[in-house]
Short mmCIF file of C-alpha atoms in Angstrom, two decimals:
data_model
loop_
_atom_site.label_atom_id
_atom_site.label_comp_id
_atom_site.label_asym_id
_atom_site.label_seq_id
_atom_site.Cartn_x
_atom_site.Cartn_y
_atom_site.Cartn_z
CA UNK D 1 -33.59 -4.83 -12.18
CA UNK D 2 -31.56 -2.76 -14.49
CA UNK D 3 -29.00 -4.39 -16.15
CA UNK D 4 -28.14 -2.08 -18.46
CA UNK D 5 -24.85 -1.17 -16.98
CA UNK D 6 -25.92 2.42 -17.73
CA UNK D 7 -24.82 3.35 -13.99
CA UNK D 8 -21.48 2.56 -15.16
CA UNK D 9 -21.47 5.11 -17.43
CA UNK D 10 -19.16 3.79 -19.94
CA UNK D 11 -17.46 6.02 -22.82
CA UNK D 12 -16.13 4.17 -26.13
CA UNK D 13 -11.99 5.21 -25.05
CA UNK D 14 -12.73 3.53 -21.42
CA UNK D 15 -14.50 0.62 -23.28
CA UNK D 16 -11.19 0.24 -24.71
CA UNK D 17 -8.97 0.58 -22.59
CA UNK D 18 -10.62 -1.83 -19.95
CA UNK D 19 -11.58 -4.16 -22.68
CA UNK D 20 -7.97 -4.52 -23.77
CA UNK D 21 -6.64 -4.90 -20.71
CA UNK D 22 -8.96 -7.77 -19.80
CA UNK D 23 -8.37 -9.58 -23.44
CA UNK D 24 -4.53 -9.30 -22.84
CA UNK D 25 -4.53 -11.50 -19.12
CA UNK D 26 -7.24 -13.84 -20.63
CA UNK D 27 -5.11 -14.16 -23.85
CA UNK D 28 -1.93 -14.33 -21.02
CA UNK D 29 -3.87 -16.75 -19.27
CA UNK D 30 -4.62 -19.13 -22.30
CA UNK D 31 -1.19 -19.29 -23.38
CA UNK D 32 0.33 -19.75 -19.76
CA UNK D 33 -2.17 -22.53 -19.74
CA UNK D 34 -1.20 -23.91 -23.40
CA UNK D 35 3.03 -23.37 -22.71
CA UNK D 36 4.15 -22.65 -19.27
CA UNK D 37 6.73 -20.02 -18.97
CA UNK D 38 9.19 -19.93 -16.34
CA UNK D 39 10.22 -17.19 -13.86
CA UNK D 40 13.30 -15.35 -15.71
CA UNK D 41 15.99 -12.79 -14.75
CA UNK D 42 16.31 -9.61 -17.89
CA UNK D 43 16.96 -5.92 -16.83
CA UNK D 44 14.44 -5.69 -14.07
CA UNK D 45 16.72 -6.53 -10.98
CA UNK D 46 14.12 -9.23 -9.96
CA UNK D 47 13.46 -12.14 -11.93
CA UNK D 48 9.66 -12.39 -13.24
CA UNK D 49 7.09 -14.30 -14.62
CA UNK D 50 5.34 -13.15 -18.10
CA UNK D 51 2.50 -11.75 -15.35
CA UNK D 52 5.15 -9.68 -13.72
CA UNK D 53 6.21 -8.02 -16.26
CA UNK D 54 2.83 -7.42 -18.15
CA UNK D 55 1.82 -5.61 -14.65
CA UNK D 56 5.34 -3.92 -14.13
CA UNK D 57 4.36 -2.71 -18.17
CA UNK D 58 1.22 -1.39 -17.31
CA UNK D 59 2.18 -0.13 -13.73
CA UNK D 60 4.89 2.04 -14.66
CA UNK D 61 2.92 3.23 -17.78
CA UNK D 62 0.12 5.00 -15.33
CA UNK D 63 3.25 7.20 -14.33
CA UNK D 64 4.40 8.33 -17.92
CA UNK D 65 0.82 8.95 -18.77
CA UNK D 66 0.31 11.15 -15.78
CA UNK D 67 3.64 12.76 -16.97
CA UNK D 68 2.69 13.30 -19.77
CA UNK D 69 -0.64 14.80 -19.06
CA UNK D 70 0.74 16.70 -15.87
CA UNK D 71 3.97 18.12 -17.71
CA UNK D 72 3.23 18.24 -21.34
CA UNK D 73 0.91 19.43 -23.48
CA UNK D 74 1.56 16.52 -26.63
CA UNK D 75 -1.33 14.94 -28.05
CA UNK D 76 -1.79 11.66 -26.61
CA UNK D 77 -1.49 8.92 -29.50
CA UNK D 78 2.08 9.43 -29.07
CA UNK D 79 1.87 8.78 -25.63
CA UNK D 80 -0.36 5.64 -26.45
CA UNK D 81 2.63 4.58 -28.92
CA UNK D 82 5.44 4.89 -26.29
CA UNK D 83 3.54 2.84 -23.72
CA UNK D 84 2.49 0.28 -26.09
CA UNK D 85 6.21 -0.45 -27.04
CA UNK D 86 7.20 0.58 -23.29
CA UNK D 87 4.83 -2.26 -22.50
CA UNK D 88 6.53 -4.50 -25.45
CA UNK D 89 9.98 -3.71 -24.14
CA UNK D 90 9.43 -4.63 -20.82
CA UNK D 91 7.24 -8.32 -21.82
CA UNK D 92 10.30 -9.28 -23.85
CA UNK D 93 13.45 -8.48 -22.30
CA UNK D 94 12.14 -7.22 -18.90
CA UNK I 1 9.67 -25.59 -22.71
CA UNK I 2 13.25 -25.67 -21.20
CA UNK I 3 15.51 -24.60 -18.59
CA UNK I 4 18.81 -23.15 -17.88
CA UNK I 5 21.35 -25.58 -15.41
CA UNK I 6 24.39 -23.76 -15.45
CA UNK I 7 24.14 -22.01 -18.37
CA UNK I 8 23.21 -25.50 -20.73
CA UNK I 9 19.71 -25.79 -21.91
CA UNK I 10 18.19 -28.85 -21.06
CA UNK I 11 14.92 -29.28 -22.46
CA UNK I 12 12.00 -31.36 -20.17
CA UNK I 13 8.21 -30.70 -19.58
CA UNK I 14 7.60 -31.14 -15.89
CA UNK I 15 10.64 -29.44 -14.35
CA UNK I 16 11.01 -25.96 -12.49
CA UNK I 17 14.31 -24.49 -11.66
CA UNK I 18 14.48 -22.52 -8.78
CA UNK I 19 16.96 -19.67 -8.84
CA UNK I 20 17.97 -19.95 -5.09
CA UNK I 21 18.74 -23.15 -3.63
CA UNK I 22 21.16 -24.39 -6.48
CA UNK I 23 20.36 -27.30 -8.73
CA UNK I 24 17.54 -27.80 -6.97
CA UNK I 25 14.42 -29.35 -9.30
CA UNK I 26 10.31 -29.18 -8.38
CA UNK I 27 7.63 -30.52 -10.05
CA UNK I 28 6.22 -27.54 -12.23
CA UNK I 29 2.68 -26.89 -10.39
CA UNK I 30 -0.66 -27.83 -11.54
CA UNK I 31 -2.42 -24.71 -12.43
CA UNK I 32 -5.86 -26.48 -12.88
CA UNK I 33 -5.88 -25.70 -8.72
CA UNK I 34 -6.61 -22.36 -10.02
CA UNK I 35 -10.28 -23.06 -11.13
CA UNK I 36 -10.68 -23.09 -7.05
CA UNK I 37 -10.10 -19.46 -7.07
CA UNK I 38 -12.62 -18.61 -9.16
CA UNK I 39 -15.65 -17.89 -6.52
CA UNK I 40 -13.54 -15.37 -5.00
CA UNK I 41 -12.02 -14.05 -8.64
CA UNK I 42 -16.23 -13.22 -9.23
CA UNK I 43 -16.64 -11.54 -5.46
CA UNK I 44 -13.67 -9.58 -6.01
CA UNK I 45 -14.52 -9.07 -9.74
CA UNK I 46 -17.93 -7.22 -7.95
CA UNK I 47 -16.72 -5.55 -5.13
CA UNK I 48 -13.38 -4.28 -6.70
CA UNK I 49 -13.12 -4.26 -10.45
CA UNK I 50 -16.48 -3.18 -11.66
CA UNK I 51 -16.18 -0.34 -9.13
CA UNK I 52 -12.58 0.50 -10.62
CA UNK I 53 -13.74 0.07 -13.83
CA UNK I 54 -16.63 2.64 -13.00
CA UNK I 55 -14.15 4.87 -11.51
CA UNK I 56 -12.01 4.86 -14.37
CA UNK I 57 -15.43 5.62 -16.51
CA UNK I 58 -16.19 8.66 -14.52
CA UNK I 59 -12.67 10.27 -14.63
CA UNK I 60 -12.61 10.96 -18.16
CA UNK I 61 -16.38 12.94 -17.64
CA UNK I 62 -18.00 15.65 -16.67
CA UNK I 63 -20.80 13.99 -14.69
CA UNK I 64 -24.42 16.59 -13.96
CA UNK I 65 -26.67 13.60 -12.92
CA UNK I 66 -27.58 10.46 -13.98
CA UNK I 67 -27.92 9.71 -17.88
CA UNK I 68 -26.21 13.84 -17.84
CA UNK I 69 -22.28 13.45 -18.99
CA UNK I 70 -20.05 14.85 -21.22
CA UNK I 71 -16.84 13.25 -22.63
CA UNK I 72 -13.64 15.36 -21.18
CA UNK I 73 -11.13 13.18 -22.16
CA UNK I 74 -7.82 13.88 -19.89
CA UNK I 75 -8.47 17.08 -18.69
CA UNK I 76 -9.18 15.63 -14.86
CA UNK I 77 -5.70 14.20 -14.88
CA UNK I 78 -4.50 17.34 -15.66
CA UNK I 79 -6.30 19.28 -13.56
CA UNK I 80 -5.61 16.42 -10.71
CA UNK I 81 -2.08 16.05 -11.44
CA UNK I 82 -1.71 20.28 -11.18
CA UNK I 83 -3.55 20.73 -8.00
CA UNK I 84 -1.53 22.32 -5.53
CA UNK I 85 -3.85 21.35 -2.49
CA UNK I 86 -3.38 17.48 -3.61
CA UNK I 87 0.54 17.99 -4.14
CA UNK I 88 0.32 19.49 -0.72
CA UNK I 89 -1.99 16.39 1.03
CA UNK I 90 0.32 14.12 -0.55
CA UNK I 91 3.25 15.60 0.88
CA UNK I 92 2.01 16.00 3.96
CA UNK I 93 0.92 12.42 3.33
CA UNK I 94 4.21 10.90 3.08
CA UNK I 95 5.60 13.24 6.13
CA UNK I 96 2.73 11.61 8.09
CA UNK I 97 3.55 7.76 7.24
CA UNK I 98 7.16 8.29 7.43
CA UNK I 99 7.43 10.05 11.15
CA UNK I 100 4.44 7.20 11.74
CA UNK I 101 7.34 4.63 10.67
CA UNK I 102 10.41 6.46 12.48
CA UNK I 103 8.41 6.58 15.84
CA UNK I 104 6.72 3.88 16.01
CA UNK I 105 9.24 1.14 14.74
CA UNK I 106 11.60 1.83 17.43
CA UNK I 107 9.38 2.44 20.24
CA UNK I 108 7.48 -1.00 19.54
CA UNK I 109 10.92 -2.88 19.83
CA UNK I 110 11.67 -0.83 22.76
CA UNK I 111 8.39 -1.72 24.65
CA UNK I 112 8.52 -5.49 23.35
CA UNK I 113 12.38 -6.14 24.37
CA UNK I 114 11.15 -4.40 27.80
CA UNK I 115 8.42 -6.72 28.07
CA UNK I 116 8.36 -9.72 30.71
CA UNK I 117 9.56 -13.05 29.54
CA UNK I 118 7.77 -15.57 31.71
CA UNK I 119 5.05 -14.92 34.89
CA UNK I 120 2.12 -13.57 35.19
CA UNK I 121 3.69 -10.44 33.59
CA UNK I 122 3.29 -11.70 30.29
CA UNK I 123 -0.62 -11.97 29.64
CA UNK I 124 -1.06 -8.82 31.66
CA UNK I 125 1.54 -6.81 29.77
CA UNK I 126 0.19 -8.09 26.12
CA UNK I 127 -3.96 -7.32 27.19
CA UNK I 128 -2.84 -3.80 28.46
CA UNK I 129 -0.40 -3.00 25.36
CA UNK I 130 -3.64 -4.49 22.57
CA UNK I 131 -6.39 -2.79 24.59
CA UNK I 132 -5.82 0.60 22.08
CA UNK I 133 -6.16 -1.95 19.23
CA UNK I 134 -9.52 -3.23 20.28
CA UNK I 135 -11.24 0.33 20.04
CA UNK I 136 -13.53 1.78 17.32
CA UNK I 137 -11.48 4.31 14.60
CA UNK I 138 -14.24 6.98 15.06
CA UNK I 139 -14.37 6.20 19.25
CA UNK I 140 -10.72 6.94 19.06
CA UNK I 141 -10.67 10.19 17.89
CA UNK I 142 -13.69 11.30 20.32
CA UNK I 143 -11.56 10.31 22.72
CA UNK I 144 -8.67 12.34 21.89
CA UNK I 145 -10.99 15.56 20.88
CA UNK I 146 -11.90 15.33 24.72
CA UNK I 147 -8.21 14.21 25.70
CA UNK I 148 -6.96 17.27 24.49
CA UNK I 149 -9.88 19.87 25.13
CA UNK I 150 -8.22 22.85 26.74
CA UNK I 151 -11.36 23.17 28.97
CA UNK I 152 -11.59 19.49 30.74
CA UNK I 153 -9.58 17.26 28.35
CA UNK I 154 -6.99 15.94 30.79
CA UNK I 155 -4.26 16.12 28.44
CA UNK I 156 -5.51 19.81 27.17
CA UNK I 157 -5.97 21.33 30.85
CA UNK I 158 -2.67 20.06 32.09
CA UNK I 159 -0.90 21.72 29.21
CA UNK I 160 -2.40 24.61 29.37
CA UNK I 161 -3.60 25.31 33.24
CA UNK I 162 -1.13 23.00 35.17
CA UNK I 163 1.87 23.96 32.81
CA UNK I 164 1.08 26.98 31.20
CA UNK I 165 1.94 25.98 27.55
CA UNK I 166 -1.03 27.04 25.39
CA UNK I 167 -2.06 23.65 23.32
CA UNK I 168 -5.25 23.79 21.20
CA UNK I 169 -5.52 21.40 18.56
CA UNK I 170 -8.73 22.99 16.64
CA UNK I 171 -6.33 26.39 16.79
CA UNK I 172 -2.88 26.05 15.38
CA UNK I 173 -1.36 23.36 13.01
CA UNK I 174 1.56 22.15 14.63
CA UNK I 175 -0.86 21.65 17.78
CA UNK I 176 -3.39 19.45 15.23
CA UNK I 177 -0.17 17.68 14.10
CA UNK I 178 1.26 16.98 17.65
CA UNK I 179 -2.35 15.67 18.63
CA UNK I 180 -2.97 13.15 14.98
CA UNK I 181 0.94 12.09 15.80
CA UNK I 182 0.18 11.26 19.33
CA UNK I 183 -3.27 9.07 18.63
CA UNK I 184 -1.93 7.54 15.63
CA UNK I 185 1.30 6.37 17.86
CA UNK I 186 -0.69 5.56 21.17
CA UNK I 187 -2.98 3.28 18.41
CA UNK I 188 -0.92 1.81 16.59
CA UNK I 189 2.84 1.18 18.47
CA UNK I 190 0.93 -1.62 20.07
CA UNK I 191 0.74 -3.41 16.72
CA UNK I 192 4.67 -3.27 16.30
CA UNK I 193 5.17 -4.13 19.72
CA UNK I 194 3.05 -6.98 19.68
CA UNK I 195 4.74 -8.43 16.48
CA UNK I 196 8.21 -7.41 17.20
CA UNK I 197 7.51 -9.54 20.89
CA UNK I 198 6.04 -12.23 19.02
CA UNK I 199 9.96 -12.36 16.85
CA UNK I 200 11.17 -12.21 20.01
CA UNK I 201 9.89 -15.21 21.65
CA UNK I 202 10.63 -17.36 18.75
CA UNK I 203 14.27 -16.73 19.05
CA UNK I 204 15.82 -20.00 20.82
CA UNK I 205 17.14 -19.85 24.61
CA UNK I 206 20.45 -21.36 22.67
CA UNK I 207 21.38 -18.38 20.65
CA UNK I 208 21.31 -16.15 24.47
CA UNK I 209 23.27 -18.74 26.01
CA UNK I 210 25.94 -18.72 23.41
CA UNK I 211 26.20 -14.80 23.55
CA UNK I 212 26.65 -15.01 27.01
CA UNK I 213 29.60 -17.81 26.95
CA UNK I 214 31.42 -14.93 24.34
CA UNK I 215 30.86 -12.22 26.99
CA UNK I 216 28.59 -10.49 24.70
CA UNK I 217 27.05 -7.02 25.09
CA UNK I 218 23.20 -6.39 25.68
CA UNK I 219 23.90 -3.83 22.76
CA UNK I 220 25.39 -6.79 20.57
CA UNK I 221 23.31 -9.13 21.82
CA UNK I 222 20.47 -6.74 20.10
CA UNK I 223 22.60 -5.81 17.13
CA UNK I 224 24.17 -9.69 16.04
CA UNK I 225 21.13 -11.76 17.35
CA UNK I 226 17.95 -9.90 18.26
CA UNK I 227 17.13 -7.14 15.09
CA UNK I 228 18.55 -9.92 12.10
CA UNK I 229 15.99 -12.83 13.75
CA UNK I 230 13.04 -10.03 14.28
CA UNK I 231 14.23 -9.08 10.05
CA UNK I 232 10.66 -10.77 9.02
CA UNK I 233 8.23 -9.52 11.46
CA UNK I 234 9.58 -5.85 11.56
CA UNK I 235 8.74 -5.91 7.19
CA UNK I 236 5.66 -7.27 7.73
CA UNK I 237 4.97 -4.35 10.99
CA UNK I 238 7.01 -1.87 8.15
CA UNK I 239 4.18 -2.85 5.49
CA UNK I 240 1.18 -2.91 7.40
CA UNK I 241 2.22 0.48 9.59
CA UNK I 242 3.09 2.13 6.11
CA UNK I 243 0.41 1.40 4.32
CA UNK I 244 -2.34 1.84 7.02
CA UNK I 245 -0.86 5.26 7.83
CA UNK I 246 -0.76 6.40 4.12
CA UNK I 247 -4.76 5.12 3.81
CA UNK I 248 -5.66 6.85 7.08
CA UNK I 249 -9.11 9.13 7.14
CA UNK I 250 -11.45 7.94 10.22
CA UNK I 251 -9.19 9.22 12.92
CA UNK I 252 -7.78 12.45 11.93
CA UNK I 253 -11.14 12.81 10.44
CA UNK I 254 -12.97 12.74 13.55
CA UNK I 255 -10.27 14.66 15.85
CA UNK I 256 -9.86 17.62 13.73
CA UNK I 257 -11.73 17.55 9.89
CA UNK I 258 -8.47 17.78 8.09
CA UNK I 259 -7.88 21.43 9.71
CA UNK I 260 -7.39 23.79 11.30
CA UNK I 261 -7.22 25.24 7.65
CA UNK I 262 -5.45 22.37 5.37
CA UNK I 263 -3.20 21.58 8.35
CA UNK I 264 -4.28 17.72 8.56
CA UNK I 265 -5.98 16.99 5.12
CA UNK I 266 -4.49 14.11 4.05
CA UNK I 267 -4.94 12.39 0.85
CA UNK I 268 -8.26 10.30 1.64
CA UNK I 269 -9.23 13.22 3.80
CA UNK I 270 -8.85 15.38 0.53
CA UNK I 271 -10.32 13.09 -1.89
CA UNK I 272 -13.67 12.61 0.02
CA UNK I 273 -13.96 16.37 0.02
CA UNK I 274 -13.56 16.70 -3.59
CA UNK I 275 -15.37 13.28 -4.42
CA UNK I 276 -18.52 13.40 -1.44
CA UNK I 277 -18.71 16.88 -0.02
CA UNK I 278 -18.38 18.46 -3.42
CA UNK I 279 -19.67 15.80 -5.32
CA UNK I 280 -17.34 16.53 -8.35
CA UNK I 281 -17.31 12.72 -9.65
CA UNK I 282 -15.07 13.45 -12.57
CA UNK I 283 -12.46 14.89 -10.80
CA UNK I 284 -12.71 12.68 -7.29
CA UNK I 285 -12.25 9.72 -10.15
CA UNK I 286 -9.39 11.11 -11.62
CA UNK I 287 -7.90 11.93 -8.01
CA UNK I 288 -8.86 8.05 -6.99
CA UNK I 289 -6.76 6.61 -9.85
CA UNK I 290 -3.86 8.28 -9.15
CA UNK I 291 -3.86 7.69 -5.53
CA UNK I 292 -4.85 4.06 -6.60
CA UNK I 293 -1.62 4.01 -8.60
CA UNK I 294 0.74 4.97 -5.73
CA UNK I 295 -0.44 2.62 -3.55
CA UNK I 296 -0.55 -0.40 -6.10
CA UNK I 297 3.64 1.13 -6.56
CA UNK I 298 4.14 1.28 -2.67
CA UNK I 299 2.33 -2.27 -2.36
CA UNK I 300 4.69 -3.75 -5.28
CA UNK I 301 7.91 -2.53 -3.98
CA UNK I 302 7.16 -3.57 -0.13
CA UNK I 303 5.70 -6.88 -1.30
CA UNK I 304 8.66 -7.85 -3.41
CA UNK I 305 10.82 -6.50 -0.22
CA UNK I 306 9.11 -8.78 1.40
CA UNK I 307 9.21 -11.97 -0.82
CA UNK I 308 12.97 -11.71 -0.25
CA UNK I 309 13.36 -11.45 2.92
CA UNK I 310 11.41 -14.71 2.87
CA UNK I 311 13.86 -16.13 1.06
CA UNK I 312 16.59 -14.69 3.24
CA UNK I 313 15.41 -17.48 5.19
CA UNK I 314 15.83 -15.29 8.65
CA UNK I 315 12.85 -15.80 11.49
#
């Protein structure tokens, strides 16, 4: 058996990015667990959990970063800053 | 931890206050039931996130073989997100679910509201309607390739050597599209009709006997009573019928290979071209991830559509 996860063919960037992704809901998870949040009305016209609005973040971010790619030529740490406070926007008053 | 009544904060561990019914308190939910989830959390951490993860991995490479890859960074996406054959596929993608929802959403309602009530009607009339529900994707679109052969298809012949209208799906595109629309409604409008009958049935003897003391219309009577108690059903026929349509591959794949030329090629259609046939892994991931994307978006909105009429508290 290989176990190797060499089929996966993993690159440092996609290490990353899935790695992060996976620490944020376990982190989200913990501190649900620890202090229970309610469900809570901001500028998204439904109210939402923390979950929500962490998925909402991320969802909507796959569409600026193909806009960016598909439309624009900018390099892409500024696109990695706008998400990231995108994404920081939407968890706090979302 | 608090909570909002009526604008005051009133601090207390153990309460939940739901937005909808008023003042109404609940006991906040135990989340240790969540541990209970976890065997299927590790299935579906197998069968679906490792393989996303992996997708996601190959999108952002050039891939020659195994242990042979090269680090492209976005250059998939953009060559994805530029294609003019996907912008195409997906257009034709969303002209394919939405006619699929505009035919298919009436006509079910039609055929359940025409549907007997009581007798012996009703289990004959429900096996005949599911019978096209029952049958193999790939069977269906053999039997619609024969169905509409010009030579001995039944459909094909009549068209062409009873009526003397030239119809050749394999030939010209709006032929292909009349044939895929055709099988795709004959499929699936039993599905709606099924559902819409079941909404149907559940609607009490009370509120008909009511209409009929006001003298209402049939029309009304459809309008006022019928469509608002069928509101839950039709979503969930909406969802399923939307999203099934905008995953579809085995049938049109069978009937006519996505042609003739691009005619057919819808999005899965597309993508197992680029991803299979051509084996270009870096791009087919790139191409999975945003089709991925739109559905997750689609899936969101309908499912929050749907959570609400829930609430609506209709069926």
């Amino acid at each position: 058996m290989d176990f190797t996860l060499k089929w996966m063919v993993w690159t440092v960037p996609t290490a990353i990015f899935c790695g992060s992704i996976i620490i944020i809901v376990l982190a989200m998870a913990v501190w649900q667990t620890v202090s229970p949040s309610l469900e809570r009305k901001g500028f998204l016209p439904i109210p939402t959990t923390p979950g929500d609005r962490f998925f909402m973040g991320v969802l909507t971010s796959a569409y600026i970063f193909f806009a960016w790619v598909g439309l624009t030529q900018f390099p892409l740490w500024i696109l990695l800053l706008i998400v990231v406070c995108w994404v920081l926007v939407v968890m706090i008053w979302g | 931890m608090w909570v909002s009544v009526l604008g005051v904060r009133v601090s207390g561990d153990h309460f939940n206050l739901t937005r909808y019914g008023g003042l109404i308190m609940e006991k906040w939910p135990n989340n240790r039931a969540w541990l209970l989830v976890l065997p299927v959390f590790v299935i579906v951490a197998f069968s679906a996130i490792i393989p996303l993860m992996t997708v996601i991995n190959y999108s952002v490479q050039d891939i020659f073989g195994p242990g042979q890859s090269v680090f492209v960074g976005t250059e998939w996406f953009g060559q994805m997100l530029g294609n003019e054959r996907l912008h195409d596929a997906l257009w034709r993608q969303f002209l394919f679910s939405g006619l699929v929802l505009l035919i298919e959403m009436p006509l079910g309602i039609l055929i359940a509201l025409a549907m007997p009530k009581k007798g012996w009607g009703v289990p004959a009339s429900l096996v005949t309607i599911a019978l096209p529900l029952l049958i193999p994707w790939n069977t269906i679109g053999t039997i619609w390739i024969i169905f509409t052969r010009p030579d001995i298809g039944l459909f094909g012949y009549g068209m062409n050597k009873l009526l003397g209208i030239p119809f050749d799906h394999t030939a010209t595109s709006l032929d292909a599209w009349i044939t895929v629309m055709l099988m795709e409604v004959w499929h699936w409008t039993p599905l709606v009709a099924l559902l819409a009958y079941a909404g149907l049935r559940a609607i009490p003897e009370a509120y008909y006997q009511a209409a009929r003391i006001d003298g209402a219309s049939a029309w009304s009577t459809f309008l006022y009573i019928q469509l608002p108690k069928m509101r839950g059903v039709l979503t969930i026929a909406f969802l399923l019928r939307f999203m099934d349509s905008f995953l579809i591959y085995a049938e049109p794949f069978v009937l006519t290979g996505g042609g003739p030329g691009n005619a057919t090629t819808f999005l899965s259609i597309y993508l197992v071209k680029i991803a299979l046939l051509q084996f270009d892994l870096g791009p087919g991931g790139a191409f999975s991830l945003i089709y991925f994307v739109i559905v997750l978006l689609f899936s969101f909105i309908f499912y929050q559509a749907l959570q609400r009429v829930g609430k609506g508290g209709t069926v």
